[in-house]
Coordinates of C-alpha atoms in Angstrom, one line a residue:
Chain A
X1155 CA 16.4 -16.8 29.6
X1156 CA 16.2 -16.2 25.8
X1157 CA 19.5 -15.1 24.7
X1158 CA 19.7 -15.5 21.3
X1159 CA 17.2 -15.3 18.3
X1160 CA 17.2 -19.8 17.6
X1161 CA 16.6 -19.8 21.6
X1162 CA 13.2 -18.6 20.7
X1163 CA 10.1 -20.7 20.3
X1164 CA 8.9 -21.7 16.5
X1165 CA 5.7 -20.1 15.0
X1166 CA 3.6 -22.5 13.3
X1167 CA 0.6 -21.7 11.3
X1168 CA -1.7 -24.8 12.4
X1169 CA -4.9 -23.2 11.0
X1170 CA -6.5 -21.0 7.9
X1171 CA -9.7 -19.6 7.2
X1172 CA -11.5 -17.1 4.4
X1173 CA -14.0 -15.7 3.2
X1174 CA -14.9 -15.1 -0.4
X1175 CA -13.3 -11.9 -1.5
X1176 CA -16.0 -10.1 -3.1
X1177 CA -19.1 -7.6 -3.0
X1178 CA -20.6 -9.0 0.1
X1179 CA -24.0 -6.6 0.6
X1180 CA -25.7 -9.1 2.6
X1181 CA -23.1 -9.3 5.4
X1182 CA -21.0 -6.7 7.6
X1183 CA -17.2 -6.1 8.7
X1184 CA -18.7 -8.0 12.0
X1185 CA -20.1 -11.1 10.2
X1186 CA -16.8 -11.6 7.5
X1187 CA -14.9 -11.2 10.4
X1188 CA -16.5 -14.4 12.5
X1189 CA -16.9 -16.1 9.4
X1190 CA -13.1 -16.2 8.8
X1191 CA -11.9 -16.7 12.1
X1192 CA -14.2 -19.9 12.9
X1193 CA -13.0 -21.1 10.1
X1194 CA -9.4 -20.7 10.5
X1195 CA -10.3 -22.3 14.3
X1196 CA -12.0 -25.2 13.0
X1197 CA -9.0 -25.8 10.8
X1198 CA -6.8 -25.8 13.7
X1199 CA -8.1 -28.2 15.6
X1200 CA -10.9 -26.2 17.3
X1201 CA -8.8 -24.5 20.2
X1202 CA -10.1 -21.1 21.5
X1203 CA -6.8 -19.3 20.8
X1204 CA -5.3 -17.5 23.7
X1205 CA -5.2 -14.2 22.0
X1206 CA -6.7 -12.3 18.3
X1207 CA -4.2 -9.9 16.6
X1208 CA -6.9 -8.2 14.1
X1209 CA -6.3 -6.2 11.3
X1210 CA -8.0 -3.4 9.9
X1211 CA -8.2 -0.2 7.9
X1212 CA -11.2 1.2 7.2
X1213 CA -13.6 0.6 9.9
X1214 CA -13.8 3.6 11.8
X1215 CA -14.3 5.6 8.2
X1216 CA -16.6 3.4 6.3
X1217 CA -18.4 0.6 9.0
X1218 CA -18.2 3.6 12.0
X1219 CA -16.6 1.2 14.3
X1220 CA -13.6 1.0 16.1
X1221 CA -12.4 -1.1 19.0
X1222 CA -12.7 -4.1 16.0
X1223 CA -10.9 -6.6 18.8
X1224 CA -12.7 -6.8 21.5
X1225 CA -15.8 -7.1 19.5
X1226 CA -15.1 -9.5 17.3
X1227 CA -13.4 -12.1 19.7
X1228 CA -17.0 -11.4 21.6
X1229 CA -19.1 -12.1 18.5
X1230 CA -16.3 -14.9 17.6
X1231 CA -17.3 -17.2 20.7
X1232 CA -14.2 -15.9 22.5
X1233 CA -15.3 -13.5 24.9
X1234 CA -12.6 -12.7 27.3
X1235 CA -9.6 -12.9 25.4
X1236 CA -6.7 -10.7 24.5
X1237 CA -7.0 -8.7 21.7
X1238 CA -6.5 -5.6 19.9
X1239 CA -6.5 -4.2 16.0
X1240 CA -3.4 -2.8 14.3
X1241 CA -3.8 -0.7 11.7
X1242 CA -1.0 0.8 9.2
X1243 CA -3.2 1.4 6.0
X1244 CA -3.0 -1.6 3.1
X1245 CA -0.3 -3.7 5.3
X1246 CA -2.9 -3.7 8.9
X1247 CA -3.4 -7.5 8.1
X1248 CA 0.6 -8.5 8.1
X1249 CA 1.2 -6.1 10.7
X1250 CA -1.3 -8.1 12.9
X1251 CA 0.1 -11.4 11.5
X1252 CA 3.5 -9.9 12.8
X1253 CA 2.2 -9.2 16.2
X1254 CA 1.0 -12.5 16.5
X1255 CA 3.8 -13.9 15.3
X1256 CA 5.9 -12.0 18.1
X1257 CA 3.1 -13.2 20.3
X1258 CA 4.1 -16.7 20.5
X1259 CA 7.7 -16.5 19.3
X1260 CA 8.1 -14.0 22.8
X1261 CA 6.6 -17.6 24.8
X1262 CA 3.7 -14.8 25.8
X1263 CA 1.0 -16.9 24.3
X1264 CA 0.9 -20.6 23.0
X1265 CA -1.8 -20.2 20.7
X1266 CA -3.0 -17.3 18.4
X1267 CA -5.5 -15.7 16.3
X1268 CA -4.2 -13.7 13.7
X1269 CA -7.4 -12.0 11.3
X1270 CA -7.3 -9.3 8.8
X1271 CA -11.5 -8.0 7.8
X1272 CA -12.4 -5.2 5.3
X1273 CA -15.7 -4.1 4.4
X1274 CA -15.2 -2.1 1.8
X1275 CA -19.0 -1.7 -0.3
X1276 CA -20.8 0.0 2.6
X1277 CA -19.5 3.1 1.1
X1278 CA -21.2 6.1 -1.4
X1279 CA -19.8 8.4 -3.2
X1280 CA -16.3 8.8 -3.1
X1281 CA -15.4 8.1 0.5
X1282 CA -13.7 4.7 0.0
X1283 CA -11.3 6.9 -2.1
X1284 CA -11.3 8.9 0.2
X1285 CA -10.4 6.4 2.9
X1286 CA -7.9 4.9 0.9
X1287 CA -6.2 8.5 0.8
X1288 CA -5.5 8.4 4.2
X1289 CA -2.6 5.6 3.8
X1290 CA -0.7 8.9 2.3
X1291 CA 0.0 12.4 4.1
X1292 CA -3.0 13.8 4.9
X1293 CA -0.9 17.3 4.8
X1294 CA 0.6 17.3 1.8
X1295 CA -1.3 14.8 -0.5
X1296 CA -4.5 14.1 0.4
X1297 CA -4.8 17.8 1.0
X1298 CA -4.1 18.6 -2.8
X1299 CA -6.5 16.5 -4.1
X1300 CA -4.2 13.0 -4.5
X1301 CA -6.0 9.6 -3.9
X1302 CA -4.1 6.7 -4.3
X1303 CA -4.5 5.5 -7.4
X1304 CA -3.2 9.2 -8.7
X1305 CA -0.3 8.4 -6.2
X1306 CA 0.6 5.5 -8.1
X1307 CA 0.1 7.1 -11.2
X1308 CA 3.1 9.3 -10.5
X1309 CA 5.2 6.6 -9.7
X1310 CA 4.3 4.8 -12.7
X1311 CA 4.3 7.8 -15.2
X1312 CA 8.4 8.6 -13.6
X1313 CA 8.8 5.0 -14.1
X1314 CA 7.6 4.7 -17.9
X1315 CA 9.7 8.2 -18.8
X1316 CA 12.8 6.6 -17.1
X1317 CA 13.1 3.5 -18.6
X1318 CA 10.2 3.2 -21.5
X1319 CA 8.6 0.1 -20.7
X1320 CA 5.3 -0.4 -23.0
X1321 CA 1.8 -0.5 -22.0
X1322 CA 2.1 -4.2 -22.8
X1323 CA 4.9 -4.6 -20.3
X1324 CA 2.6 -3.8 -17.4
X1325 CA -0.4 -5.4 -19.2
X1326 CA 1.7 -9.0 -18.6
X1327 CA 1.3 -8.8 -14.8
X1328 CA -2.2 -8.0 -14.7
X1329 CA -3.0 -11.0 -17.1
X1330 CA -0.7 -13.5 -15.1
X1331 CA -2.7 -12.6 -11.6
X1332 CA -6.0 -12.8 -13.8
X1333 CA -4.8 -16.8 -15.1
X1334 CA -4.0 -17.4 -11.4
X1335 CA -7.4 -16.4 -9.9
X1336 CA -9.0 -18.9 -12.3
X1337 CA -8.2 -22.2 -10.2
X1338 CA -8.4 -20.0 -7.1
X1339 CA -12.2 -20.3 -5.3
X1340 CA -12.0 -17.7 -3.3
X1341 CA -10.9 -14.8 -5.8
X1342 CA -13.0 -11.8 -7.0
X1343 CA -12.4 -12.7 -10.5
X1344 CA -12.2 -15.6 -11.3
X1345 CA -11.2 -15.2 -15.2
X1346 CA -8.3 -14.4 -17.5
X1347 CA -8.2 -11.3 -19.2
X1348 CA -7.0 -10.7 -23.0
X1349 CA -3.7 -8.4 -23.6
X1350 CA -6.3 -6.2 -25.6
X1351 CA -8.6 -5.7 -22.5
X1352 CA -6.0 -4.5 -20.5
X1353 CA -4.9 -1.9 -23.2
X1354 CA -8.8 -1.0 -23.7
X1355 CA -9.3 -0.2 -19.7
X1356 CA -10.7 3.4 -18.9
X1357 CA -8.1 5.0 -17.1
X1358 CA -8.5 6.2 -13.0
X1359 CA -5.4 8.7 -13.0
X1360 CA -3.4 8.8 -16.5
X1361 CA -1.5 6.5 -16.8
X1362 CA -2.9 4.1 -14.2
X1363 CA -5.8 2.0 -15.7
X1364 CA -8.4 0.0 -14.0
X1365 CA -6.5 -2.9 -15.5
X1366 CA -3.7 -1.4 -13.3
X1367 CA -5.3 -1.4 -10.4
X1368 CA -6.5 -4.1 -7.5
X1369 CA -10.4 -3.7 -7.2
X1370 CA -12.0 -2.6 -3.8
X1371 CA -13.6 -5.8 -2.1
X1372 CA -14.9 -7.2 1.4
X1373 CA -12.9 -9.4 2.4
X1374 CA -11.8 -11.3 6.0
X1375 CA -9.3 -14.2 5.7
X1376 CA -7.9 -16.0 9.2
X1377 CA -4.8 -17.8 10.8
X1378 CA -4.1 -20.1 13.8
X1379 CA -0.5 -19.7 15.1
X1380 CA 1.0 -21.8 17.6
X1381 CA 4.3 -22.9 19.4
X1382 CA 6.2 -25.7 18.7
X1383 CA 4.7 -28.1 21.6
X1384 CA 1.2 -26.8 20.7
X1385 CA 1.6 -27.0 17.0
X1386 CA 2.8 -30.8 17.9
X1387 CA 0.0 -32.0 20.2
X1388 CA -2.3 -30.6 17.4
X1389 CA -0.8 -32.7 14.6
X1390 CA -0.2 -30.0 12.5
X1391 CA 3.3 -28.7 12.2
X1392 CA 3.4 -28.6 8.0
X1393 CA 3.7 -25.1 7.8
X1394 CA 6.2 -22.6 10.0
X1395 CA 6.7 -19.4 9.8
X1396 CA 10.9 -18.8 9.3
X1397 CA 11.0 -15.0 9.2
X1398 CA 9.1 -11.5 9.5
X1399 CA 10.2 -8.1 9.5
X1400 CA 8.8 -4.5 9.2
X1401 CA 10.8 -1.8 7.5
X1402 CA 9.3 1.6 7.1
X1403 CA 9.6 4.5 4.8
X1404 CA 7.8 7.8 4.5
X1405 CA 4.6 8.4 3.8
X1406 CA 4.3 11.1 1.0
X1407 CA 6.4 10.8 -2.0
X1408 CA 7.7 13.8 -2.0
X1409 CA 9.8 12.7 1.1
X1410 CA 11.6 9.9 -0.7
X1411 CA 15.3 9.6 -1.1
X1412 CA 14.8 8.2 -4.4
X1413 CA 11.2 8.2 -6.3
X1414 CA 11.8 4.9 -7.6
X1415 CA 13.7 2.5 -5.2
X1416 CA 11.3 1.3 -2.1
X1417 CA 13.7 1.3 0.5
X1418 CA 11.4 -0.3 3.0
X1419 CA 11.0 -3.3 0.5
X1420 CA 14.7 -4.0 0.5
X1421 CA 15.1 -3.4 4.1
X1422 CA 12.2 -5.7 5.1
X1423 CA 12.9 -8.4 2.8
X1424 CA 16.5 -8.6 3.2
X1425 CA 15.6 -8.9 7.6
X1426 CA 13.0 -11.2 6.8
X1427 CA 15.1 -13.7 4.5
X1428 CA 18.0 -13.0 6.6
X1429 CA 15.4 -14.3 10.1
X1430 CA 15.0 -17.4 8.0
X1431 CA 18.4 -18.3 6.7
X1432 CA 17.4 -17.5 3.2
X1433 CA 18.6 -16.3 0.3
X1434 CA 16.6 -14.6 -3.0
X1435 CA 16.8 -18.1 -4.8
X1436 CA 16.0 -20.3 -2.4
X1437 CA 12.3 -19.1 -2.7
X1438 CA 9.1 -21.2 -4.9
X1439 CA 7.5 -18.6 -4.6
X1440 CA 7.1 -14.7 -3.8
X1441 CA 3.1 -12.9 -3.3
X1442 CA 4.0 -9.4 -4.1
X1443 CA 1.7 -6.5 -3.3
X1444 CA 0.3 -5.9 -6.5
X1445 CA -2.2 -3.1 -5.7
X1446 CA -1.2 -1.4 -8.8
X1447 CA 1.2 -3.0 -11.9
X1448 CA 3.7 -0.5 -11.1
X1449 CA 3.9 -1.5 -7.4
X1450 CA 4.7 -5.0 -8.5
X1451 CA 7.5 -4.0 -10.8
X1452 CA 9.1 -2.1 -8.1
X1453 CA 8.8 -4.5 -5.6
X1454 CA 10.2 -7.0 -7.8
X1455 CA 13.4 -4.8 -7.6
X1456 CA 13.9 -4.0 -4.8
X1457 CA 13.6 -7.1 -3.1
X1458 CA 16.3 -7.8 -5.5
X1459 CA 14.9 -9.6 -8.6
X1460 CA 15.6 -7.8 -10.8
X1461 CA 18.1 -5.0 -11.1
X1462 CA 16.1 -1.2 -11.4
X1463 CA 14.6 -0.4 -14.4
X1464 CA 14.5 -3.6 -15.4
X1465 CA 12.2 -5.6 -13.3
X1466 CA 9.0 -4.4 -15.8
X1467 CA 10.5 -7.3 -18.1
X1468 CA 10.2 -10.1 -15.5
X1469 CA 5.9 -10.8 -16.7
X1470 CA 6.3 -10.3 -20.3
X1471 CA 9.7 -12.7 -20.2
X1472 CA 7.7 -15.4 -18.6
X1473 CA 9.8 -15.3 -15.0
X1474 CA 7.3 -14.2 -12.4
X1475 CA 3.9 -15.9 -13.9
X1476 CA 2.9 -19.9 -13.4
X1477 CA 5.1 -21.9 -14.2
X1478 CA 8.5 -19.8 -14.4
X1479 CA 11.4 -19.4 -11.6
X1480 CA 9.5 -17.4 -9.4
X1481 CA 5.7 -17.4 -9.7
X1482 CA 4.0 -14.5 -8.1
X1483 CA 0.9 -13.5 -6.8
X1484 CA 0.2 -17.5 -7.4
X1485 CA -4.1 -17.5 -6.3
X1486 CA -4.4 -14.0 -7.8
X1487 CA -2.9 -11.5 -5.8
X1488 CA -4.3 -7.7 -4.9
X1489 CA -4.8 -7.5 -8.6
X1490 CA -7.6 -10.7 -9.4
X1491 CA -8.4 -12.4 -6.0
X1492 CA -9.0 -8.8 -5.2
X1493 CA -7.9 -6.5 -2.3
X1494 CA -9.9 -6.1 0.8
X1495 CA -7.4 -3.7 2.0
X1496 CA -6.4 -4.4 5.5
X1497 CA -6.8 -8.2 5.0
X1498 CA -5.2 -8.7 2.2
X1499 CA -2.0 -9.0 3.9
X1500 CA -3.4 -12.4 5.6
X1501 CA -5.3 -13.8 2.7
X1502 CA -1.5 -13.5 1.0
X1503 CA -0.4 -15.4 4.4
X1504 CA -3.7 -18.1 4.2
X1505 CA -2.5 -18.5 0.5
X1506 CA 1.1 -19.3 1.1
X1507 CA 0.0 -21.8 4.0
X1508 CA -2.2 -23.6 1.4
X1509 CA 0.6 -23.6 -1.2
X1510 CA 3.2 -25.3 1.4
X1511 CA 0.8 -27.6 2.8
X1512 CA 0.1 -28.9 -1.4
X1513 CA -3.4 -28.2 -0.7
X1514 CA -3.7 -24.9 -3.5
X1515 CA -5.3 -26.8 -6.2
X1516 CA -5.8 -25.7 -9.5
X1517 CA -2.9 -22.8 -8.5
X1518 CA -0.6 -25.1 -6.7
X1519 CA 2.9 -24.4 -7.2
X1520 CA 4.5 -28.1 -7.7
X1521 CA 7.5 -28.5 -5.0
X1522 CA 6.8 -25.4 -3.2
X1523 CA 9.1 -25.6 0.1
X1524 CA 9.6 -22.3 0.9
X1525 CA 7.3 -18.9 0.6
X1526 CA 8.0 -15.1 0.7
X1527 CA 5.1 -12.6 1.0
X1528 CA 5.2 -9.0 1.3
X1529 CA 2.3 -6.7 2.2
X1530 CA 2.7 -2.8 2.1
X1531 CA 0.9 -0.2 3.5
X1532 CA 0.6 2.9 1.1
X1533 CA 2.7 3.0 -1.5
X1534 CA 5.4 1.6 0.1
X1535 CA 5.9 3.7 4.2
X1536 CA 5.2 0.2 5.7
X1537 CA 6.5 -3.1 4.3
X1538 CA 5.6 -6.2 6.1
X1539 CA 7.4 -9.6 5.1
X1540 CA 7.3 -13.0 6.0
X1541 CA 8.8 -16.5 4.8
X1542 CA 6.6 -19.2 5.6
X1543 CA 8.4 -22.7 5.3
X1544 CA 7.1 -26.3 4.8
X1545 CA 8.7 -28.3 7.3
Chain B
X1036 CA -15.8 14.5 9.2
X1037 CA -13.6 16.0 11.8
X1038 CA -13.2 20.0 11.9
X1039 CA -11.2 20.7 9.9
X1040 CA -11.0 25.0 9.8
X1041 CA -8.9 24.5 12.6
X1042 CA -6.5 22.1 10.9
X1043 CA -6.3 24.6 7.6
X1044 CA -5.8 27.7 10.1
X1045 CA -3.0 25.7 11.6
X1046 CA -1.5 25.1 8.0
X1047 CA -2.2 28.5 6.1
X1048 CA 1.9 29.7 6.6
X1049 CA 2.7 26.4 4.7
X1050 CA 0.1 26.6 2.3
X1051 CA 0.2 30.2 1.8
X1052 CA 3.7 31.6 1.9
X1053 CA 5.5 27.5 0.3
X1054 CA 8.0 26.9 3.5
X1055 CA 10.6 24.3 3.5
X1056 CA 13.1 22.8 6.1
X1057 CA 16.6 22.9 5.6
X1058 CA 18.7 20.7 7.0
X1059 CA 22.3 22.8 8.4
X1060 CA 23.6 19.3 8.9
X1061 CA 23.6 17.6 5.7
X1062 CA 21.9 20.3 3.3
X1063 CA 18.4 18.5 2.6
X1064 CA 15.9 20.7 1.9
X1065 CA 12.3 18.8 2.4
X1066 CA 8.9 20.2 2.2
X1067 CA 6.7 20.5 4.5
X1068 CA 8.7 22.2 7.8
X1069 CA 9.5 19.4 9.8
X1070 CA 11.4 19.3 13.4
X1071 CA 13.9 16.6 12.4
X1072 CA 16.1 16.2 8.9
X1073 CA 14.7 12.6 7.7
X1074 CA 17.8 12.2 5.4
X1075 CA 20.5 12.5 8.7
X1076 CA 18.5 12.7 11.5
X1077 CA 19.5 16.1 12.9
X1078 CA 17.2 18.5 14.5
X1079 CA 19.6 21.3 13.5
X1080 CA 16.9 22.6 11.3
X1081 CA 16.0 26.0 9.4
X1082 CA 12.5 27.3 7.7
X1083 CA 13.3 28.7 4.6
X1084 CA 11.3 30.3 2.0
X1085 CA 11.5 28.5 -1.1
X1086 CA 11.6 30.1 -4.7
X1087 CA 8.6 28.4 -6.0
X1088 CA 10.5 27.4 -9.4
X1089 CA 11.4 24.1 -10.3
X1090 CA 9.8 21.3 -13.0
X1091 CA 7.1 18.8 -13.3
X1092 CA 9.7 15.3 -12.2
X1093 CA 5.8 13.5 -13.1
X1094 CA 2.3 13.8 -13.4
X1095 CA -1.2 12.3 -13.5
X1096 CA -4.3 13.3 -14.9
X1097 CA -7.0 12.8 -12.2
X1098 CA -10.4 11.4 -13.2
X1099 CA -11.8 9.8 -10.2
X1100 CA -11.0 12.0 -7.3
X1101 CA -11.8 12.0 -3.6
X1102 CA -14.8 14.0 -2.2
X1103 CA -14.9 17.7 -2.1
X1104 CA -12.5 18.1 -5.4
X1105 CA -15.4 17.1 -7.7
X1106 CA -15.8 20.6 -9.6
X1107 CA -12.4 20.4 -10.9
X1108 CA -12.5 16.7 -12.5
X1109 CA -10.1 16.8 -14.6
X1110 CA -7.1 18.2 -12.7
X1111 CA -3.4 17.6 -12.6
X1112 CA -1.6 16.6 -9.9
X1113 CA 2.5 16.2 -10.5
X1114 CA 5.3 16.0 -8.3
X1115 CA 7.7 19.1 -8.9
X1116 CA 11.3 19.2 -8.3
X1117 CA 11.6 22.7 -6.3
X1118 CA 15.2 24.3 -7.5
X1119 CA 16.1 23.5 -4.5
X1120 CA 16.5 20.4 -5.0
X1121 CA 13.2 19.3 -2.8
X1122 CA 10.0 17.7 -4.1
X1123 CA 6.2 18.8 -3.5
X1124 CA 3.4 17.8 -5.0
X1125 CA 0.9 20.0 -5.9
X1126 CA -1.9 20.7 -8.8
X1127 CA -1.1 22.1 -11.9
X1128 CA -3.0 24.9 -12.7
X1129 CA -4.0 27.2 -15.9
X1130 CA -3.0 24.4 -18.5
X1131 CA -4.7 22.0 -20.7
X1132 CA -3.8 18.3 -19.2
X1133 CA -2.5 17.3 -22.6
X1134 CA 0.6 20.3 -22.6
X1135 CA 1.6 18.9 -19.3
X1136 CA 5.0 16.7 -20.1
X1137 CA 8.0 15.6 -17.6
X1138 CA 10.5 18.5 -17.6
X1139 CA 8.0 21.6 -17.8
X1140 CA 9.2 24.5 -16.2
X1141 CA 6.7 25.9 -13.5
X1142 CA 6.1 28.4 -11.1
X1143 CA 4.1 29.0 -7.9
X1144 CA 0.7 30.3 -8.0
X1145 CA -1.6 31.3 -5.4
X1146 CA -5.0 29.4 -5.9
X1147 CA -8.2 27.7 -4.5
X1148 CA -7.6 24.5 -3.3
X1149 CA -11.3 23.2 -2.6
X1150 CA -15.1 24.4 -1.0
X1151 CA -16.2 21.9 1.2
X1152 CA -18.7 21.8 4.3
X1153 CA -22.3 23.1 4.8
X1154 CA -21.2 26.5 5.0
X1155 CA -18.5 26.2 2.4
X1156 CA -15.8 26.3 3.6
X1157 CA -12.7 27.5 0.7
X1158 CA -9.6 26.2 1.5
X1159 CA -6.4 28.5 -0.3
X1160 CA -2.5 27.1 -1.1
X1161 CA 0.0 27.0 -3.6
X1162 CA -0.1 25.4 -7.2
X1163 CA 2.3 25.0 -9.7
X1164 CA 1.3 26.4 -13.7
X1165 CA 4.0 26.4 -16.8
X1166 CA 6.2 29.4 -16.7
X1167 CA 5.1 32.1 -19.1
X1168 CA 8.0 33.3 -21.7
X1169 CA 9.2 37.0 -20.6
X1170 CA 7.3 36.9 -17.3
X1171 CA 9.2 36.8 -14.0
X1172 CA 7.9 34.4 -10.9
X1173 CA 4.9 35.6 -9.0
X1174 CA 7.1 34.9 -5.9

């Protein structure tokens, strides 16, 4: 009988796979999908996992298909397995790496499938926006006329009137994810971008430019999680995964206890660092959710690296970029490897894997031991963490 | 596209007449009605109706903007701090984009919110414009 939390099974992460993030018009939601999750199998040792935790957004709006598990374990080779999609807007991957994760932590199944697929281009006009709206209250946000980005923007604008950081501040994080895409083969931009073409951008919703903003991409990026006995018999226990935790928050803004402090990143970052024995410093290295400049800075705070109103310093003052205390968004992030919304949140989790097993490349982070990523789904309701250790 | 004239039926005493919930536990006023207070947790809930004054707490300037809101590129959208104490956000209306600032003083207006649908559908609700000197609330 499990009676405590350590009585519980380690998760390892024994395989990765990814696609490319990028316009993909030749393929569909179906073919990024297999593509990433025979790849992350391969990498693993070949194993038909026992079960495929898939995440999603945008399916049913912009591919007209639901019921995204069964289909793609079919289509996978895997016909007859468990599975399911979870969807909780910009955070469905995590929240499927979570379920796996509880998966084989619960002894339920040995080996797992974890896969987050977006297919983002088949859309016209402006139903991706659209789409994208729908990670806010349909009620009383979408309703008026808010898409995300303009959601953002009034986080951002209440941000800059508070505590007057410059253009150049938010400028700083954008340019750090842009140098870290550069050694990173499987980002959407693969190029650094000049403090003056971030102040140049065309602006989306005043004051969010598209140098603010993480582009819209296909994407599919996989995961193989297994016990401790599996992982072993595999020969691959490098990488484990020491904590997870979801913390949730309300939708629309207008709900918020306070505008500017994202509760549900401090709640699940604190449970997930806590799950892992953790503390804020003992971390190489943090992939923040930077859909938007402004999302970053807040997360920054709120996970508590920086006190509030101060954590638009940490880019410009060298902390969070390559090569200072704590690197972020270290092959790109949301911002430059680009955000195929609902698996973006396991491309973060493919990328940490990569970093602790020394095999990131151009972007490896020398020494990196242990790894926090965050994934949230609209602009902070759901807040997915995890610490993934090197063992 | 689900059907939605249902859905905006359902929603015109919100839209229409600006209701909020206040919470007889811990004093939270939140907008929209909701059965539960999300600041204590107590279903000991009232619908009030709420004075439709307050300020722009921030704002954006909307450029690219979902489907069916196209004819009124560019709009403002801020979040206003109600007097009582709630936010909402809501479109600013009857202002040039560039006189909108933190801290303006608005009221509650009675507008169009969007046409949408083969048979055009309008859907009506409240915005927010700058209070005119010497003129009293509409509501």
């Amino acid at each position: 009988m499990v009676t405590s939390r350590q009585d519980c099974r380690t998760v390892y992460v024994v395989g990765v796979g990814q696609v490319p993030v990028g316009e993909h018009w030749d393929k569909s939601l179906r073919d990024l999908a297999v593509a990433a999750l025979r790849a992350a199998v391969a990498d693993g040792g070949g194993e038909a996992p026992g079960a495929l935790m898939l995440g999603n957004m945008l399916g049913s709006t912009l591919s007209e298909q639901q019921h995204l598990g069964a289909l793609i374990a079919d289509w996978a080779g895997f016909r007859g397995i468990e599975a399911a999609s979870v969807e909780s807007a910009c955070s469905s991957g995590a929240a499927a790496l979570r379920q796996g994760y509880l998966a084989v932590k619960s002894g339920e199944h040995r080996l797992v499938a974890v896969l987050g697929a977006e297919k983002m281009t088949d859309s016209v006009n402006g139903l991706a926006t659209a789409g994208l709206a729908m990670a806010a209250d349909a009620e009383s946000e979408a309703a008026i006329g808010l898409s995300f980005p303009a959601i953002n923007a009034l986080l951002m604008r209440r941000y800059m009137h508070e505590y007057g950081p410059e253009r150049e501040d938010f400028a700083a994080f954008a340019m750090s994810s842009h140098a870290n895409a550069v050694g990173n083969p499987n980002a959407m931009f693969r190029k650094a971008v000049s403090q003056k073409a971030c102040l140049l951008a065309p602006t989306i919703a005043d004051p969010v430019t598209l140098m603010d903003s993480a582009p819209m991409a296909d994407g599919a990026a996989a995961l193989i999680l297994a016990d401790a006995e599996t992982a072993a018999r595999l020969g691959r226990t490098g990488v484990r995964i020491a904590g997870s935790a979801v913390a949730t928050d309300s939708l629309a803004l207008q709900d918020r206890n306070e505008l500017l402090y994202l509760e549900a990143v401090a709640a699940s970052t604190e449970r997930a660092l806590a799950a892992a024995n953790r503390s804020r410093e003992d971390v190489d290295f943090f992939e923040v959710h930077d859909a938007f400049t402004i999302m970053s800075i807040l997360s920054l705070e709120a996970a508590g690296y920086a006190p509030r109103g101060e954590g638009f310093r940490l880019a410009q003052e060298g902390v969070v970029v390559r090569g200072g205390r704590l690197p972020i968004c270290t092959m790109g992030g949301l911002k430059a490897r680009g955000h195929p919304v609902g698996a973006t949140g396991v491309y973060q989790a493919v990328e940490a894997a990569l970093q602790l097993r020394g095999a990131a490349g151009d972007c490896q982070v020398e020494g990196a031991r242990v790894g926090l990523i965050q994934n949230i789904g609209g602009s902070g309701a759901t807040v997915v963490t995890h610490v993934l250790e090197a063992e | 596209m689900a059907l939605q004239l249902p859905r905006d039926w359902r929603l015109q005493a919100q839209r229409y007449r600006l209701l909020g919930a206040k919470c007889r536990g811990c004093g939270r006023v939140v907008v929209p009605i909701r059965p539960v207070c999300p600041g204590c947790g107590s279903d000991d809930v009232e619908t009030i109706k709420l004075s439709g004054r307050g300020e722009v707490y921030s704002y954006t300037v909307m450029y690219k903007v979902p489907d069916s809101f196209e004819r009124s590129v560019p709009y403002v959208v801020a979040l206003v701090r109600l007097e009582e104490g709630a936010l909402i956000s809501a479109q600013i209306t009857d202002v040039e984009p560039e006189e909108v600032v933190v801290g303006l003083p608005v009221e509650v207006v009675f507008r169009q919110w969007r046409q949408y649908g083969a048979d055009g559908h309008i859907v009506y609700g409240y915005k927010f414009r700058p209070v005119m000197p010497g003129m009293a609330a509409t509501q």
